[in-house]
PDB file of C-alpha atoms in Angstrom:
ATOM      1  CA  UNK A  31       5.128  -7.096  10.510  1.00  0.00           C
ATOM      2  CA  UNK A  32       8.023  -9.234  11.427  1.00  0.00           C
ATOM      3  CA  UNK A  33       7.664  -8.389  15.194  1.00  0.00           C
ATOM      4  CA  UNK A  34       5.484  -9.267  18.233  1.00  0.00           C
ATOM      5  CA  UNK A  35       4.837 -12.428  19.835  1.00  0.00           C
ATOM      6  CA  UNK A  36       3.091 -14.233  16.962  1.00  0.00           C
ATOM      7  CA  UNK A  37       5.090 -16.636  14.833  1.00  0.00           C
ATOM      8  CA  UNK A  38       5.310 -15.094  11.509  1.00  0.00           C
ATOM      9  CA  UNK A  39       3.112 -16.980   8.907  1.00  0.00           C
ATOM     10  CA  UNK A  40       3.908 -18.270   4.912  1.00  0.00           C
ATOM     11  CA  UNK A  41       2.506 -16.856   1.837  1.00  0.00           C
ATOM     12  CA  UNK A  42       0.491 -20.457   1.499  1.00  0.00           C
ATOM     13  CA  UNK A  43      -0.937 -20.193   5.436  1.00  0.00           C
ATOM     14  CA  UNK A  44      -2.368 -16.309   4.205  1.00  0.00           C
ATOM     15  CA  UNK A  45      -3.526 -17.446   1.382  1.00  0.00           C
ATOM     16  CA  UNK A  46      -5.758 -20.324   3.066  1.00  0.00           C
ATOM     17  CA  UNK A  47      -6.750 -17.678   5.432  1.00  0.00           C
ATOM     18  CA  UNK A  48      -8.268 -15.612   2.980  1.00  0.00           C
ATOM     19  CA  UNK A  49     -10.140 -18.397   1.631  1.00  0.00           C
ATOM     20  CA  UNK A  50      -7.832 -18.999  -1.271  1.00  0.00           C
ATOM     21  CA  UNK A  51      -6.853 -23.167  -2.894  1.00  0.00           C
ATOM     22  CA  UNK A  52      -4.117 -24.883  -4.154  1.00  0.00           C
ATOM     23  CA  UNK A  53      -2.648 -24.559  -6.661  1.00  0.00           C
ATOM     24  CA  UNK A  54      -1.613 -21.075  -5.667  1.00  0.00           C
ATOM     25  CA  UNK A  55       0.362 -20.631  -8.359  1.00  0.00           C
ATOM     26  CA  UNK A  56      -2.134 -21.139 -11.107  1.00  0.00           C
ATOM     27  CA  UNK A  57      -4.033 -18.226  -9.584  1.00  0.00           C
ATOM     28  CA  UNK A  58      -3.521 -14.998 -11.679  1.00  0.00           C
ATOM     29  CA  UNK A  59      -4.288 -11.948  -8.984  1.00  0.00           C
ATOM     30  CA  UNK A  60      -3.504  -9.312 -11.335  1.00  0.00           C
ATOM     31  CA  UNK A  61      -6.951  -9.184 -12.473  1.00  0.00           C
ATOM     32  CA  UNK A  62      -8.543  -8.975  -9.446  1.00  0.00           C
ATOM     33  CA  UNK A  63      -6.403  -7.185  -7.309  1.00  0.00           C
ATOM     34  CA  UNK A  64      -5.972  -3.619  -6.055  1.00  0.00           C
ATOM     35  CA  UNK A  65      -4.832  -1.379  -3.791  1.00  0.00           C
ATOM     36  CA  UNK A  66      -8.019  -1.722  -1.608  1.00  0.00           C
ATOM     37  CA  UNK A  67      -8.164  -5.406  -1.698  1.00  0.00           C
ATOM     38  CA  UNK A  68      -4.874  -5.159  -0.433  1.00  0.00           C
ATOM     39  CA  UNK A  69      -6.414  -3.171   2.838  1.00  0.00           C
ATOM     40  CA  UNK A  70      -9.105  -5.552   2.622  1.00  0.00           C
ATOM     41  CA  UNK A  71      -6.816  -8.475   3.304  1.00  0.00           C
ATOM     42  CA  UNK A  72      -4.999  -6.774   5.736  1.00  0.00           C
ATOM     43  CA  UNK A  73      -8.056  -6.757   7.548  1.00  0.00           C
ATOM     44  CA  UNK A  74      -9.453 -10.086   6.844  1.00  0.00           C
ATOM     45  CA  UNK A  75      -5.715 -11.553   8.321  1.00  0.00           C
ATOM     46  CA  UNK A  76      -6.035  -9.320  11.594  1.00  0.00           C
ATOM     47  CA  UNK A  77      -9.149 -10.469  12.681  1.00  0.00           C
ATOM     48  CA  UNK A  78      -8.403 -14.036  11.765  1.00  0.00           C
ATOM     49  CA  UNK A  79      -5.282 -13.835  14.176  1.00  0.00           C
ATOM     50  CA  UNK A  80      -7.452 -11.143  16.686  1.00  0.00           C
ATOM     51  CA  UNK A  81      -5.274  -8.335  16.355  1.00  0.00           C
ATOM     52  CA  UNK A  82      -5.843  -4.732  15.755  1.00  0.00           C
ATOM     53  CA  UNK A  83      -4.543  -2.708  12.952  1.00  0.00           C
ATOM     54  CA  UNK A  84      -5.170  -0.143  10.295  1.00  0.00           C
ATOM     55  CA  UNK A  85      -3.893   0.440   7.046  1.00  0.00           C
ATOM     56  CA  UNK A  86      -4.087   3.689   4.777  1.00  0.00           C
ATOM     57  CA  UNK A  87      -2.535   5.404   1.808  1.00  0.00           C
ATOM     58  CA  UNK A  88       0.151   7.310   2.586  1.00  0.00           C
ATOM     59  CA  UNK A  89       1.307   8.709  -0.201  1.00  0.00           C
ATOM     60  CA  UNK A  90      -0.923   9.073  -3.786  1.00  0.00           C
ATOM     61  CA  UNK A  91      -0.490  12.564  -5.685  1.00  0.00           C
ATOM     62  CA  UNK A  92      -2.584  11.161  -8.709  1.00  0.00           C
ATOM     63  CA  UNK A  93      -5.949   9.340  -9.608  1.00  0.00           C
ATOM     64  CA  UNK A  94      -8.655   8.205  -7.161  1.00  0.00           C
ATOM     65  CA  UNK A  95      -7.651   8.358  -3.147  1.00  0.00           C
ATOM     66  CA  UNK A  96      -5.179  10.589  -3.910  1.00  0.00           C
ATOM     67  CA  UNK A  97      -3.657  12.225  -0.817  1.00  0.00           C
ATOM     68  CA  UNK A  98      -4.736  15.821  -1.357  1.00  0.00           C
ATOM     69  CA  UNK A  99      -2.298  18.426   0.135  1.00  0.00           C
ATOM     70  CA  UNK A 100       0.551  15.458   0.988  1.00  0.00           C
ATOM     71  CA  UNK A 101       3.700  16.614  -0.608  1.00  0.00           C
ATOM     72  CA  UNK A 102       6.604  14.757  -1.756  1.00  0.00           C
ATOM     73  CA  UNK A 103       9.232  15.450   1.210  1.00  0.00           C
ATOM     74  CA  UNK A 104       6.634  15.251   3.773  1.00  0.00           C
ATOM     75  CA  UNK A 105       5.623  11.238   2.412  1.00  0.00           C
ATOM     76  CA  UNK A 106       9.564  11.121   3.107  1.00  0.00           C
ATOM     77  CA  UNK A 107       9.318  12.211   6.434  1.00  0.00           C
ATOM     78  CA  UNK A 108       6.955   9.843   7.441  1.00  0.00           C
ATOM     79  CA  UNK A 109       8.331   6.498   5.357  1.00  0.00           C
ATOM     80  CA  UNK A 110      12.060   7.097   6.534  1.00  0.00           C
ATOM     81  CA  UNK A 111      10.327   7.082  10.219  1.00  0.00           C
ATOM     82  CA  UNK A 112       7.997   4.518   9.595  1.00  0.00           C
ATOM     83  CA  UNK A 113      11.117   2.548   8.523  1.00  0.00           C
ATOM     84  CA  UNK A 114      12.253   2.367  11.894  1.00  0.00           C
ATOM     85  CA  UNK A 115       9.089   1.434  13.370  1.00  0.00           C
ATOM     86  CA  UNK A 116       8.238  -2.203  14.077  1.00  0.00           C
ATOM     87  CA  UNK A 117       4.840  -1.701  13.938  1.00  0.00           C
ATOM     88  CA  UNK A 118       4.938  -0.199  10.608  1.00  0.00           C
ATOM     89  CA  UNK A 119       5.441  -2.039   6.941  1.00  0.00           C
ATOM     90  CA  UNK A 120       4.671  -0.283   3.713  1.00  0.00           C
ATOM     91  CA  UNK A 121       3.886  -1.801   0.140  1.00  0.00           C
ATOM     92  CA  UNK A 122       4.248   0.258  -2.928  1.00  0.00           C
ATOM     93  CA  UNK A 123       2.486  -0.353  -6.297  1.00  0.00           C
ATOM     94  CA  UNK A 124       4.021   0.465  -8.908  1.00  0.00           C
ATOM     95  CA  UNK A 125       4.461  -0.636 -12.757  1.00  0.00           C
ATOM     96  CA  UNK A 126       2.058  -4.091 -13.054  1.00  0.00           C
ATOM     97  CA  UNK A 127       3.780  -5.404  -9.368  1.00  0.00           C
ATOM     98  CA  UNK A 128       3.660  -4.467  -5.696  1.00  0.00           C
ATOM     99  CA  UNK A 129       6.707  -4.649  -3.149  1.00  0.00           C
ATOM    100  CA  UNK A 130       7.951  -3.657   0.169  1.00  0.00           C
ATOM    101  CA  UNK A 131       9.900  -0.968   0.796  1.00  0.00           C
ATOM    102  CA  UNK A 132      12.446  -2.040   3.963  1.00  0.00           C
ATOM    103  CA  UNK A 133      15.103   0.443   4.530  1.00  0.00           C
ATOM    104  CA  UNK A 134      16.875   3.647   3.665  1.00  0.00           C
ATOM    105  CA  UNK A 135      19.853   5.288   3.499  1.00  0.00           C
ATOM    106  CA  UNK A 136      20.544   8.910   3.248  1.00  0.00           C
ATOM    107  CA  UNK A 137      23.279   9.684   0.918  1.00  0.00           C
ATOM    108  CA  UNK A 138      25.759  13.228   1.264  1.00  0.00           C
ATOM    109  CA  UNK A 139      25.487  15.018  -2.029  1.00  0.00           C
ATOM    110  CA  UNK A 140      28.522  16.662  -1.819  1.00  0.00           C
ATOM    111  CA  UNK A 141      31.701  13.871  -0.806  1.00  0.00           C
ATOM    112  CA  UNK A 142      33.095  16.599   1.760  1.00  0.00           C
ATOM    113  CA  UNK A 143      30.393  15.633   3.982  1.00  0.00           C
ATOM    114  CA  UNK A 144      30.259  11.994   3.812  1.00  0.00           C
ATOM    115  CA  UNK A 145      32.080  12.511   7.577  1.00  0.00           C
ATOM    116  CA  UNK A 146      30.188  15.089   8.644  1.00  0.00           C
ATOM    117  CA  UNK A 147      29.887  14.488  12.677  1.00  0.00           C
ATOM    118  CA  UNK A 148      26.732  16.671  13.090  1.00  0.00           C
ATOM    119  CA  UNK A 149      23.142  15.992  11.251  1.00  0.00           C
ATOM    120  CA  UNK A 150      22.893  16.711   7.466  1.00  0.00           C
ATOM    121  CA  UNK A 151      20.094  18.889   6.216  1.00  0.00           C
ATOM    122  CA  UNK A 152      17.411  17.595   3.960  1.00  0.00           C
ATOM    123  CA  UNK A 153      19.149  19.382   1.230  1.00  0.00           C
ATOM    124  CA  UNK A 154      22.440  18.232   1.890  1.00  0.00           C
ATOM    125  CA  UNK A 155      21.654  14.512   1.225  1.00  0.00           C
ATOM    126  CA  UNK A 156      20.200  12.429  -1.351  1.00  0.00           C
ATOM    127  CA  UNK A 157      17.795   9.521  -0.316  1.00  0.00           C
ATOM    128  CA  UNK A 158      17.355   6.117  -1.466  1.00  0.00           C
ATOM    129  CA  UNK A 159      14.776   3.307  -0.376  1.00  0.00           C
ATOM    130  CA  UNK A 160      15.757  -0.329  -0.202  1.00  0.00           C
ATOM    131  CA  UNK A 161      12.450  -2.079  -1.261  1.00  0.00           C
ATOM    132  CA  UNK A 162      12.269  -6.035  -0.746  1.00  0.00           C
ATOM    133  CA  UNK A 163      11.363  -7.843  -4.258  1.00  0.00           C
ATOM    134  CA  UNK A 164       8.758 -10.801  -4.218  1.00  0.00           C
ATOM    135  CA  UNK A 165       9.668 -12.082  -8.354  1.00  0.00           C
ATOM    136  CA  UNK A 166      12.378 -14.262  -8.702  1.00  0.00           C
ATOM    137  CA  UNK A 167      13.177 -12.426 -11.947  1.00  0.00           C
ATOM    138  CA  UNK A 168      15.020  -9.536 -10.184  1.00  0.00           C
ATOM    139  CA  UNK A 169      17.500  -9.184  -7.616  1.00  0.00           C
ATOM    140  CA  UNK A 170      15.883  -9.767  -3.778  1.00  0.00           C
ATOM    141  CA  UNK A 171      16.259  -6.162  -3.080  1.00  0.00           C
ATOM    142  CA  UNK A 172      15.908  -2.589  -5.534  1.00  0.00           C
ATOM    143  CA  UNK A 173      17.874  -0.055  -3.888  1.00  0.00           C
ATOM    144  CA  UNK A 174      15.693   3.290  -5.727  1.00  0.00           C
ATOM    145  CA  UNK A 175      16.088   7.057  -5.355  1.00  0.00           C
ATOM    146  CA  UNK A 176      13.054   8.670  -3.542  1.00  0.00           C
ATOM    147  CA  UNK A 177      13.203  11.074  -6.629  1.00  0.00           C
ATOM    148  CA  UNK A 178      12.480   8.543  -9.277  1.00  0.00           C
ATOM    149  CA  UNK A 179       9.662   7.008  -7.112  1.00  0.00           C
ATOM    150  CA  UNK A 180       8.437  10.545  -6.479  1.00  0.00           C
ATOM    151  CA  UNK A 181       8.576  10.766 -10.547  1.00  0.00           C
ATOM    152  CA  UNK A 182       6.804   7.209 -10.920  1.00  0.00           C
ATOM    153  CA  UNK A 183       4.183   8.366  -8.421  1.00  0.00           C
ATOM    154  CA  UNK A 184       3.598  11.693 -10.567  1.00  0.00           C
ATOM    155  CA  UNK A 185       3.142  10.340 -14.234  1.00  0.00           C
ATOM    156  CA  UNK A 186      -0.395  10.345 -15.020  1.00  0.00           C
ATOM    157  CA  UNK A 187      -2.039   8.045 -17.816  1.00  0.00           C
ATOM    158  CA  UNK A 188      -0.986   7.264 -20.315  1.00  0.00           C
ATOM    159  CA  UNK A 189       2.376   8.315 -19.287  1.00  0.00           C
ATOM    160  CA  UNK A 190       3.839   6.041 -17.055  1.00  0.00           C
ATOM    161  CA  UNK A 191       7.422   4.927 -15.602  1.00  0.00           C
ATOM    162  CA  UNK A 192       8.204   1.613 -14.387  1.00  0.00           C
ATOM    163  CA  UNK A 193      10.577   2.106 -11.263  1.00  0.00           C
ATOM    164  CA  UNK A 194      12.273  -1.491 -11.750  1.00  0.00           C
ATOM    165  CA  UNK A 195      13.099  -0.625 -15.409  1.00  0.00           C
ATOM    166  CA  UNK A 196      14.576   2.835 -15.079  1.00  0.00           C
ATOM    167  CA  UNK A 197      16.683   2.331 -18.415  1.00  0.00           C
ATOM    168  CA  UNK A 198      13.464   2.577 -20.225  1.00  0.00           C
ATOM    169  CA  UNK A 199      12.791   5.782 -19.485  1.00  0.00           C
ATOM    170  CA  UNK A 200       9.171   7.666 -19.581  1.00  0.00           C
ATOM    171  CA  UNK A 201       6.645   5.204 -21.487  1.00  0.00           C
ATOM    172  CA  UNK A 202       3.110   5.552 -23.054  1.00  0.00           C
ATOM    173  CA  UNK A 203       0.177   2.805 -22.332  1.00  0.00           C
ATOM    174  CA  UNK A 204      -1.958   1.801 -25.105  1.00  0.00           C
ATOM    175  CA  UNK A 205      -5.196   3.495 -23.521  1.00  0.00           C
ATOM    176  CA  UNK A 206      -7.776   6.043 -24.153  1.00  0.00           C
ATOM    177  CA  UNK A 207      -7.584   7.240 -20.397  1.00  0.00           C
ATOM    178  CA  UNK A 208      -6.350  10.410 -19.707  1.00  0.00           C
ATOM    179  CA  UNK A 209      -4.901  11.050 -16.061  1.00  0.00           C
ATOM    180  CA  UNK A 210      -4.539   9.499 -13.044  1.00  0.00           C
ATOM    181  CA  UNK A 211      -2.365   6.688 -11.810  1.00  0.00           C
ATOM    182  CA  UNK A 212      -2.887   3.426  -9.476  1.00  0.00           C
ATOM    183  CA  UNK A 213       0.972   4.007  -8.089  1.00  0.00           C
ATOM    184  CA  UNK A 214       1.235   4.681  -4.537  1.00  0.00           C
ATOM    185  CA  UNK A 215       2.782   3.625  -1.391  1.00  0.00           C
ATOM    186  CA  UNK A 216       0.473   2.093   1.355  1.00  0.00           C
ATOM    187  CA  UNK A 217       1.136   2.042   4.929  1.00  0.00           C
ATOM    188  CA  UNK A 218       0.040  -0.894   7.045  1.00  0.00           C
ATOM    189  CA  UNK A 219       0.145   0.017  11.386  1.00  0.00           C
ATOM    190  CA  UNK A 220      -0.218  -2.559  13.952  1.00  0.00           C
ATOM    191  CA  UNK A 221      -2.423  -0.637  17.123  1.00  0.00           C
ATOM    192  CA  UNK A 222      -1.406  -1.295  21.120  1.00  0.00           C
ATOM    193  CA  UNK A 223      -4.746   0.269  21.887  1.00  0.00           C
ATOM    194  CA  UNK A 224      -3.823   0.047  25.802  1.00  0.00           C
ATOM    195  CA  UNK A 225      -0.711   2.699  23.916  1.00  0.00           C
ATOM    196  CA  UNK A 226      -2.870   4.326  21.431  1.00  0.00           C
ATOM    197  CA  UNK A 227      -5.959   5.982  22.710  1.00  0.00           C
ATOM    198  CA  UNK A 228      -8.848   7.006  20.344  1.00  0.00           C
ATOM    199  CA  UNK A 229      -7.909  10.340  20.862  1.00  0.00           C
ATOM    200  CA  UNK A 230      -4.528   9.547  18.944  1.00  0.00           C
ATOM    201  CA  UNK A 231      -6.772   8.904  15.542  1.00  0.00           C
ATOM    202  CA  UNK A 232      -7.703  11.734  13.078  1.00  0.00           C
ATOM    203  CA  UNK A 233     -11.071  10.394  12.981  1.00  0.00           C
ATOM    204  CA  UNK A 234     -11.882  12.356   9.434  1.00  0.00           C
ATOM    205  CA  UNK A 235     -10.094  10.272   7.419  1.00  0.00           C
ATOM    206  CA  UNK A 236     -11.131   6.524   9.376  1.00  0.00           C
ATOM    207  CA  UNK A 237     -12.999   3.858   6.668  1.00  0.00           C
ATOM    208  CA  UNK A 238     -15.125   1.725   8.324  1.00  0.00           C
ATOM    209  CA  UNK A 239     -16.072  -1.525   6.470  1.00  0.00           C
ATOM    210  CA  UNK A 240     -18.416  -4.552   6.485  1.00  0.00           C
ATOM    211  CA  UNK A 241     -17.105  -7.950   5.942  1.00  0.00           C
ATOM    212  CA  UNK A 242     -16.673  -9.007   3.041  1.00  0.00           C
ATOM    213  CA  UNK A 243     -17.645 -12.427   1.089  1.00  0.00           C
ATOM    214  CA  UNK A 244     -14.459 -15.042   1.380  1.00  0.00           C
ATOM    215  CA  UNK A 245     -12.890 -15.324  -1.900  1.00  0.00           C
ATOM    216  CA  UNK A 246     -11.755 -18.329  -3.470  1.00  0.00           C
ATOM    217  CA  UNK A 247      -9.997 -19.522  -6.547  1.00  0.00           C
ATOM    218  CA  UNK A 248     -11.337 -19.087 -10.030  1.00  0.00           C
ATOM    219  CA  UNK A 249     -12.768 -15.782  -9.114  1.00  0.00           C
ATOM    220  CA  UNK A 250     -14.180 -13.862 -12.385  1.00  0.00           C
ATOM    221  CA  UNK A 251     -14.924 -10.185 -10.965  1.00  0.00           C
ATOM    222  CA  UNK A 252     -12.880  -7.957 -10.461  1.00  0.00           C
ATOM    223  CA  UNK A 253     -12.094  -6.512  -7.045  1.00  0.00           C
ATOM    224  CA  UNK A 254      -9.695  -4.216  -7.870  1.00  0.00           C
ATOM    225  CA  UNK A 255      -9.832  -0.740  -6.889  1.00  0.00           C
ATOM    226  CA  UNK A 256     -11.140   0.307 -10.498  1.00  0.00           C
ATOM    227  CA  UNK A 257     -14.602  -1.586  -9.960  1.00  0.00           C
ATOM    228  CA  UNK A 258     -15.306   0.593  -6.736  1.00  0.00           C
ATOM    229  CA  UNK A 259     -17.502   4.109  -7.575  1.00  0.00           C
ATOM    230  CA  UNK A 260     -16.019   6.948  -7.084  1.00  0.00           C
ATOM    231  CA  UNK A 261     -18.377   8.071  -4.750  1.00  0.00           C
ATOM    232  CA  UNK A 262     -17.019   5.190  -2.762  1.00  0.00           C
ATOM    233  CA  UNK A 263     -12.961   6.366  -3.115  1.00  0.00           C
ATOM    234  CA  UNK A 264     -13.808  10.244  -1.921  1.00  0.00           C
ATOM    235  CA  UNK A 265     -14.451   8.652   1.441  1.00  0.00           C
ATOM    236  CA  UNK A 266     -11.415   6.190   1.662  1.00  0.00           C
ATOM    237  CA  UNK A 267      -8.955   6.893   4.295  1.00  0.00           C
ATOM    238  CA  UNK A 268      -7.823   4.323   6.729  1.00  0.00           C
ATOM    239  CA  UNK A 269      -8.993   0.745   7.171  1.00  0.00           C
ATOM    240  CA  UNK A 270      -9.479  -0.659  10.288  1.00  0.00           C
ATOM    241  CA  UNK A 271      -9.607  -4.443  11.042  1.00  0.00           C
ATOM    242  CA  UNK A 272     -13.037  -5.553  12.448  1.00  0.00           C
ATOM    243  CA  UNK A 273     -11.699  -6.578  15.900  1.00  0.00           C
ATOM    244  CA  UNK A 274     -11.048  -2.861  16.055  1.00  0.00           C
ATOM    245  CA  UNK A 275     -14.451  -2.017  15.557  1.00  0.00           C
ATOM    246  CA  UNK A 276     -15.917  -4.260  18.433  1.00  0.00           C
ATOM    247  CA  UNK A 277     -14.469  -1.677  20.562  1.00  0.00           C
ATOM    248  CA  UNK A 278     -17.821  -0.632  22.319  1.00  0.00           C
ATOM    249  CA  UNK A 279     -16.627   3.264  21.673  1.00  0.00           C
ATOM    250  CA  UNK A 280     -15.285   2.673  18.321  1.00  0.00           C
ATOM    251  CA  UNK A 281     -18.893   1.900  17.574  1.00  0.00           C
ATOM    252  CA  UNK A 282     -20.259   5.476  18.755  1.00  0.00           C
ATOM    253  CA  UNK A 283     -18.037   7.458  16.853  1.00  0.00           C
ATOM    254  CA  UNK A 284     -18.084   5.692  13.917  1.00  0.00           C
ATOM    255  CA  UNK A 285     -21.226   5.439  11.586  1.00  0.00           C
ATOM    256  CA  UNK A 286     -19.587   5.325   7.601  1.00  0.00           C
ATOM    257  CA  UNK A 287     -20.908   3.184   5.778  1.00  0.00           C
ATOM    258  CA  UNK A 288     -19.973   2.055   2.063  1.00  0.00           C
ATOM    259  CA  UNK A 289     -21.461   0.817  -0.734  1.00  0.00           C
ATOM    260  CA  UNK A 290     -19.812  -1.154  -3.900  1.00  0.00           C
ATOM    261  CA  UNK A 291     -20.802  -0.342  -7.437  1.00  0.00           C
ATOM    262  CA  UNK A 292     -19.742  -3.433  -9.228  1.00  0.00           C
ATOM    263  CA  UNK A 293     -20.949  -1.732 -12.700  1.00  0.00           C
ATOM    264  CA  UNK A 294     -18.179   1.097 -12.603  1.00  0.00           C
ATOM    265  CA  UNK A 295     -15.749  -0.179 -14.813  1.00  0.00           C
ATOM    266  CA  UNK A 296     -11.765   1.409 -14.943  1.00  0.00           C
ATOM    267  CA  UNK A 297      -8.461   1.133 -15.456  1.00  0.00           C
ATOM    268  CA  UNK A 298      -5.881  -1.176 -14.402  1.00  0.00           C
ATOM    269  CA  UNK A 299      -2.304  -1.186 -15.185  1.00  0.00           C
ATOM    270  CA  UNK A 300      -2.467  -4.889 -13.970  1.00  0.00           C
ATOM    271  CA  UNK A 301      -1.934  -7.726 -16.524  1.00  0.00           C
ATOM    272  CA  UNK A 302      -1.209 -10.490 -14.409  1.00  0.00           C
ATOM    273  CA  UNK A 303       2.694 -10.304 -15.292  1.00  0.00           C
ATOM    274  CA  UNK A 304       5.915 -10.289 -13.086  1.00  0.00           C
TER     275      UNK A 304
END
């Protein structure tokens, strides 16, 4: 999260963590990877260092573990104040790449009130996010309007738009698939449960997980989000790492259990490209 009183760690040292071997670059994670096995890791990473935290979805209109009833300016509300919380970090997927949104900066539509002493209404101001980029083909940080993620985050298959490519407009994928879309923005929380009581959680939307198998290098099947049933995704809210659950009262009012459906095959806008 970039704060606390733990050192912060390199992409190599998470990697070994989550049971991953060198060469790291000859690994290709688009395959494999999803928005759940980025929870997953999350996880896995918090109980390695004993901390607590959760991660959820914060904002999906489309496809499976879509945020029912979340609308566009409300997902503002909360990113522009997570923003400003240092226990809060957010990733967003979108077109075949994932990367952290850092910042924000509302922007006066009208230049009259660029001076404006008192606070601007929603209305009066347009907002953009400042999103940290991972690929050293583009520049280290996309400064996007929330209204062109909002429209990236609405396009269902096989309509698509790729947010770091605006120029290109609206494009088609090659695929029979009709609806839905993997983009989203995903919150990760670190808990101070002596701060945040249990009766702070909405306890309907809480996943609770069991461990699961190390992964290492050369991995074949996928464990993206599209190899999960959809049984499985009606249930998904937040994750919680596993030193979370040992909580003693955790335990009693949590008894959700999952199970993975490695036949259900679906699709992924992931081809292992930058």
């Amino acid at each position: 999260m970039g704060a606390g009183n733990l050192p912060p760690i390199t992409q190599e040292e998470a990697l070994h963590i989550l049971g991953f071997q060198p060469p790291f670059e000859d690994i290709r994670f688009g395959p494999f990877t999803g928005n759940t096995t980025l929870m997953r890791w999350f996880r896995q990473i918090n109980d390695h260092f004993h901390v607590k935290g959760c991660s959820y979805v914060l904002y999906k209109p489309h496809g499976k573990n879509k945020t029912a009833g979340e609308t566009a300016s409300g997902a503002l509300s909360k990113l522009t104040r997570g923003l400003k919380d240092e226990s809060l970090a957010y990733i967003y997927h979108c077109q075949n790449h994932y990367f952290c949104p850092i910042g924000f900066e509302a922007t006066p539509v009208k230049a009259n009130k660029a001076f404006s002493r008192g606070p601007l209404s929603p209305q009066e101001v347009e907002y953009w996010i400042l999103i940290g980029e991972s690929s050293r083909k583009h520049p280290a940080i996309h400064c996007k309007k929330w209204a062109d993620i909002v429209t990236d985050l609405n396009t269902q298959n096989p309509e698509y738009l790729d947010i770091r490519h605006l120029e290109r407009g609206l494009q088609y994928r090659k695929t029979k698939k009709v609806g839905g879309n993997l983009h989203c923005i995903i919150a990760f929380q670190r808990l101070n449960w002596q701060r945040f009581g249990l009766w702070n959680f909405p306890f309907g939307t809480i996943r609770q997980e069991s461990q699961p198998p190390t992964h290492a290098q050369g991995i074949a099947k996928s464990e993206s989000e599209d190899n999960i049933s959809k049984k499985q995704h009606g249930r998904l809210g937040r994750s919680f790492s596993a030193s979370f659950h040992q909580d003693s009262a955790w335990k009693k009012m949590s008894s959700i259990h999952e199970r993975r459906n490695s036949g259900y095959q679906g699709y992924s806008d992931y081809d292992g490209n930058d």
